[in-house]
């Protein structure tokens, strides 16, 4: 008996079966038995009364439809072959959405009452007749490449194929077989075969075939060229640090610039960039606290955020008073950052997952077969959209400096001591504007006011010397800033080892000019006439002209 889609060939039909053993791409195992069945027979419709043509059309339609039930019994092929017929005991299933009729040749005989036909059909069977679902093939190759710095890139490429059996047995088994399972569902099985080292970045691509039975993949793992582990939640990061020592301050003070450029993973809150920058600065400067250096002053901060990507950059300039070796030690040059690759790798679980942030799937949906031809009147439906990533909640953080040692809180000084040797003369000096504006950085505060601070408007100071005792006369003028502490009025002033007295009406003004990283910043401007009654025995030294103010305010 030879029957397909409820059409039974006559007992006189001839049968030819070829069995091809199909191997995987590596040609290492047999994945399928491909049967090509050829039947030759005479077709004699049973109908009369002028409806022979309708019966002929029905025969052609039945023999041309894919995925229907096929039975070969008592035809000299051994045990009966039953394919795609759940009602028959011992039925097996075509694993490639078949059987698939390939050829029907139709040779009419006589008038319209009969024809000689040749029918050819392809059947693909599992080599183990008890398994009809799941993965049928999995192959891959590996390439390891090393760059000139010794870092490795590992590329795995291959494919996975699944069986497509019409087990549900619906009206259109071919459509159902395509939708009862999809190779896209097996991405986890693919990636689980290849463990990613914790200090590697992974890139993946998956190509799903048009019949959904095969997915070709490429998985690339690139070693991260970093001596330190990445912070959690970043895709890429660089943090160059540089310190500058310049005469005449070498050995006394230094400016250090710490820059951080990073890109966050898409599932990270944007403020996470600020957290990472703050953590790096804290780690690199924590040695100042409690050490002989005592203090560091943040002088400048620049922040850059790209609104339409996840890239950020920060640049901070810091000043400290320390010898070269002590400053470099406190900054932590040439020492590792205590971060852990495992923590970073775990934080990137969503990033390295094989479906990304959009979590795109090909879903087997029997109600929506996605099969179309000219007979389909409904046409294509609207495609499904991609998932939209909403930004996580934001939390505001503040970067604050610790209060420096009072003796190390002075900066940006500009002062001069002018000797006035002539008697009976009038000396007039002018010191220009002082209108520096600096605000505390507070991202949670949207009201900064107008930011206007009135500076010192050209304070003039006039001193008239008309006495004749043996004295030294000076005019001392300057300006200076101090962070964290007010600036007291001028008190006792030393020139060399002698006490200088103030003459005339000295000009001195001090004001709060703003906040710098949570610390108040003050500025003072002065213009003072001084006399030393006794001639100093020591030469005048070039020194800090704010000693008196420090003694009073320190």
mmCIF file of C-alpha atoms in Angstrom, residues 347-526:
data_model
loop_
_atom_site.group_PDB
_atom_site.id
_atom_site.type_symbol
_atom_site.label_atom_id
_atom_site.label_comp_id
_atom_site.label_asym_id
_atom_site.label_seq_id
_atom_site.Cartn_x
_atom_site.Cartn_y
_atom_site.Cartn_z
ATOM 1 C CA UNK A 347 27.480 43.532 36.434
ATOM 2 C CA UNK A 348 27.632 43.028 32.675
ATOM 3 C CA UNK A 349 25.376 39.959 32.685
ATOM 4 C CA UNK A 350 22.690 41.752 30.708
ATOM 5 C CA UNK A 351 25.195 43.240 28.276
ATOM 6 C CA UNK A 352 26.861 39.952 27.447
ATOM 7 C CA UNK A 353 23.528 38.092 27.256
ATOM 8 C CA UNK A 354 22.752 36.822 23.782
ATOM 9 C CA UNK A 355 19.595 38.940 23.361
ATOM 10 C CA UNK A 356 20.901 42.328 24.475
ATOM 11 C CA UNK A 357 18.856 45.050 26.130
ATOM 12 C CA UNK A 358 16.017 44.883 23.581
ATOM 13 C CA UNK A 359 15.565 41.159 24.367
ATOM 14 C CA UNK A 360 14.478 40.325 20.818
ATOM 15 C CA UNK A 361 13.078 36.825 20.178
ATOM 16 C CA UNK A 362 11.705 34.951 17.235
ATOM 17 C CA UNK A 363 8.556 33.497 18.724
ATOM 18 C CA UNK A 364 6.806 30.429 17.395
ATOM 19 C CA UNK A 365 3.185 31.521 17.168
ATOM 20 C CA UNK A 366 0.707 29.091 15.637
ATOM 21 C CA UNK A 367 -1.931 31.811 15.273
ATOM 22 C CA UNK A 368 0.398 33.930 13.180
ATOM 23 C CA UNK A 369 2.318 31.624 10.847
ATOM 24 C CA UNK A 370 4.090 34.403 8.935
ATOM 25 C CA UNK A 371 3.769 32.430 5.694
ATOM 26 C CA UNK A 372 2.521 34.370 2.694
ATOM 27 C CA UNK A 373 1.896 33.847 -0.986
ATOM 28 C CA UNK A 374 -0.459 35.152 -3.647
ATOM 29 C CA UNK A 375 -3.301 33.202 -2.103
ATOM 30 C CA UNK A 376 -3.057 35.110 1.157
ATOM 31 C CA UNK A 377 -5.670 37.873 1.132
ATOM 32 C CA UNK A 378 -4.694 39.568 4.406
ATOM 33 C CA UNK A 379 -1.186 40.600 3.426
ATOM 34 C CA UNK A 380 1.625 41.447 5.783
ATOM 35 C CA UNK A 381 0.941 42.647 9.281
ATOM 36 C CA UNK A 382 2.723 45.459 11.094
ATOM 37 C CA UNK A 383 6.105 44.240 12.373
ATOM 38 C CA UNK A 384 6.698 44.105 16.090
ATOM 39 C CA UNK A 385 8.651 47.076 17.474
ATOM 40 C CA UNK A 386 11.878 46.998 19.439
ATOM 41 C CA UNK A 387 11.916 47.468 23.172
ATOM 42 C CA UNK A 388 12.554 51.030 24.356
ATOM 43 C CA UNK A 389 15.026 51.433 27.195
ATOM 44 C CA UNK A 390 13.751 53.939 29.728
ATOM 45 C CA UNK A 391 16.485 55.693 31.758
ATOM 46 C CA UNK A 392 16.692 54.431 35.341
ATOM 47 C CA UNK A 393 15.922 56.685 38.288
ATOM 48 C CA UNK A 394 18.531 59.317 38.983
ATOM 49 C CA UNK A 395 20.174 60.007 42.306
ATOM 50 C CA UNK A 396 22.284 63.117 42.881
ATOM 51 C CA UNK A 397 25.736 62.934 44.382
ATOM 52 C CA UNK A 398 28.052 65.740 45.506
ATOM 53 C CA UNK A 399 31.825 65.917 45.235
ATOM 54 C CA UNK A 400 33.287 67.718 48.274
ATOM 55 C CA UNK A 401 36.816 68.562 49.319
ATOM 56 C CA UNK A 402 38.045 68.052 52.851
ATOM 57 C CA UNK A 403 38.990 71.215 54.706
ATOM 58 C CA UNK A 404 42.744 71.731 54.288
ATOM 59 C CA UNK A 405 45.224 72.437 57.061
ATOM 60 C CA UNK A 406 44.957 76.155 57.934
ATOM 61 C CA UNK A 407 48.601 76.679 57.045
ATOM 62 C CA UNK A 408 48.021 75.127 53.614
ATOM 63 C CA UNK A 409 44.734 76.859 52.816
ATOM 64 C CA UNK A 410 46.231 79.866 50.989
ATOM 65 C CA UNK A 411 46.494 80.083 47.206
ATOM 66 C CA UNK A 412 46.610 82.501 44.268
ATOM 67 C CA UNK A 413 48.655 85.092 46.095
ATOM 68 C CA UNK A 414 50.060 88.185 44.383
ATOM 69 C CA UNK A 415 51.934 90.605 46.658
ATOM 70 C CA UNK A 416 54.927 92.946 46.624
ATOM 71 C CA UNK A 417 56.965 94.904 49.182
ATOM 72 C CA UNK A 418 58.141 98.287 47.848
ATOM 73 C CA UNK A 419 60.967 100.059 49.666
ATOM 74 C CA UNK A 420 60.587 103.881 49.903
ATOM 75 C CA UNK A 421 64.081 105.352 50.541
ATOM 76 C CA UNK A 422 63.370 109.098 50.091
ATOM 77 C CA UNK A 423 62.165 111.400 52.866
ATOM 78 C CA UNK A 424 59.659 114.231 52.418
ATOM 79 C CA UNK A 425 57.980 112.278 49.633
ATOM 80 C CA UNK A 426 54.472 111.099 48.940
ATOM 81 C CA UNK A 427 53.993 107.535 47.748
ATOM 82 C CA UNK A 428 50.776 106.421 46.090
ATOM 83 C CA UNK A 429 50.005 102.831 45.056
ATOM 84 C CA UNK A 430 47.023 101.285 43.354
ATOM 85 C CA UNK A 431 45.923 97.675 43.391
ATOM 86 C CA UNK A 432 43.391 96.586 40.767
ATOM 87 C CA UNK A 433 40.087 94.725 40.812
ATOM 88 C CA UNK A 434 39.451 91.487 42.635
ATOM 89 C CA UNK A 435 36.242 89.966 41.357
ATOM 90 C CA UNK A 436 36.696 86.198 41.279
ATOM 91 C CA UNK A 437 33.429 84.228 41.283
ATOM 92 C CA UNK A 438 33.376 80.551 42.269
ATOM 93 C CA UNK A 439 30.331 78.513 43.217
ATOM 94 C CA UNK A 440 30.011 75.159 44.943
ATOM 95 C CA UNK A 441 29.087 72.394 42.484
ATOM 96 C CA UNK A 442 25.720 71.049 43.600
ATOM 97 C CA UNK A 443 23.787 69.223 40.816
ATOM 98 C CA UNK A 444 20.657 69.030 42.991
ATOM 99 C CA UNK A 445 20.381 72.828 43.230
ATOM 100 C CA UNK A 446 18.871 74.480 40.175
ATOM 101 C CA UNK A 447 18.914 78.017 41.697
ATOM 102 C CA UNK A 448 22.376 79.520 41.702
ATOM 103 C CA UNK A 449 21.236 83.164 41.751
ATOM 104 C CA UNK A 450 22.754 85.612 39.300
ATOM 105 C CA UNK A 451 26.304 84.753 40.341
ATOM 106 C CA UNK A 452 27.334 88.429 40.563
ATOM 107 C CA UNK A 453 29.866 89.464 43.194
ATOM 108 C CA UNK A 454 31.186 93.016 43.238
ATOM 109 C CA UNK A 455 34.967 93.133 43.362
ATOM 110 C CA UNK A 456 37.330 95.676 44.903
ATOM 111 C CA UNK A 457 37.269 98.797 42.760
ATOM 112 C CA UNK A 458 40.857 100.104 42.435
ATOM 113 C CA UNK A 459 41.585 100.853 46.073
ATOM 114 C CA UNK A 460 44.087 103.753 46.197
ATOM 115 C CA UNK A 461 46.362 104.198 49.175
ATOM 116 C CA UNK A 462 48.510 107.267 49.769
ATOM 117 C CA UNK A 463 51.364 107.428 52.304
ATOM 118 C CA UNK A 464 53.311 110.653 53.096
ATOM 119 C CA UNK A 465 56.679 110.194 54.742
ATOM 120 C CA UNK A 466 58.136 113.417 56.264
ATOM 121 C CA UNK A 467 60.048 112.245 59.300
ATOM 122 C CA UNK A 468 63.811 112.048 59.424
ATOM 123 C CA UNK A 469 64.732 109.404 62.007
ATOM 124 C CA UNK A 470 66.813 106.476 60.748
ATOM 125 C CA UNK A 471 63.961 104.279 59.524
ATOM 126 C CA UNK A 472 63.191 101.974 56.639
ATOM 127 C CA UNK A 473 59.947 102.687 54.856
ATOM 128 C CA UNK A 474 57.904 100.243 52.811
ATOM 129 C CA UNK A 475 54.628 99.938 51.007
ATOM 130 C CA UNK A 476 53.153 96.445 51.109
ATOM 131 C CA UNK A 477 50.307 95.610 48.733
ATOM 132 C CA UNK A 478 48.774 92.408 47.451
ATOM 133 C CA UNK A 479 45.868 90.041 47.170
ATOM 134 C CA UNK A 480 45.336 86.412 48.192
ATOM 135 C CA UNK A 481 42.656 83.734 48.390
ATOM 136 C CA UNK A 482 41.996 81.231 51.104
ATOM 137 C CA UNK A 483 39.818 78.103 51.014
ATOM 138 C CA UNK A 484 37.955 76.896 54.076
ATOM 139 C CA UNK A 485 38.835 79.768 56.463
ATOM 140 C CA UNK A 486 38.155 83.534 56.684
ATOM 141 C CA UNK A 487 40.999 86.008 56.210
ATOM 142 C CA UNK A 488 41.582 88.136 59.312
ATOM 143 C CA UNK A 489 42.696 91.787 59.146
ATOM 144 C CA UNK A 490 46.401 92.509 59.046
ATOM 145 C CA UNK A 491 48.008 92.215 62.427
ATOM 146 C CA UNK A 492 51.630 92.104 63.438
ATOM 147 C CA UNK A 493 53.895 92.291 60.406
ATOM 148 C CA UNK A 494 57.503 91.114 60.270
ATOM 149 C CA UNK A 495 60.109 92.312 57.787
ATOM 150 C CA UNK A 496 63.152 90.187 58.237
ATOM 151 C CA UNK A 497 63.452 89.803 62.015
ATOM 152 C CA UNK A 498 62.029 93.227 62.851
ATOM 153 C CA UNK A 499 58.519 94.336 63.617
ATOM 154 C CA UNK A 500 57.077 96.754 61.080
ATOM 155 C CA UNK A 501 54.557 99.409 62.144
ATOM 156 C CA UNK A 502 51.625 100.525 60.096
ATOM 157 C CA UNK A 503 51.502 104.217 59.172
ATOM 158 C CA UNK A 504 48.672 106.188 57.713
ATOM 159 C CA UNK A 505 45.287 104.559 57.191
ATOM 160 C CA UNK A 506 45.824 101.056 55.812
ATOM 161 C CA UNK A 507 43.463 99.651 53.198
ATOM 162 C CA UNK A 508 42.287 96.098 53.821
ATOM 163 C CA UNK A 509 39.154 94.340 52.571
ATOM 164 C CA UNK A 510 38.098 90.681 52.767
ATOM 165 C CA UNK A 511 34.989 88.985 51.473
ATOM 166 C CA UNK A 512 33.428 85.607 50.801
ATOM 167 C CA UNK A 513 33.519 85.070 47.038
ATOM 168 C CA UNK A 514 31.768 81.721 46.816
ATOM 169 C CA UNK A 515 32.093 78.017 47.492
ATOM 170 C CA UNK A 516 34.407 75.457 45.946
ATOM 171 C CA UNK A 517 33.413 71.808 46.379
ATOM 172 C CA UNK A 518 31.565 72.451 49.663
ATOM 173 C CA UNK A 519 34.264 74.751 51.130
ATOM 174 C CA UNK A 520 33.985 78.574 51.412
ATOM 175 C CA UNK A 521 36.492 80.646 49.472
ATOM 176 C CA UNK A 522 37.623 84.070 50.705
ATOM 177 C CA UNK A 523 39.666 86.784 49.039
ATOM 178 C CA UNK A 524 41.516 89.721 50.595
ATOM 179 C CA UNK A 525 43.145 92.817 49.086
ATOM 180 C CA UNK A 526 45.438 95.150 51.061
#
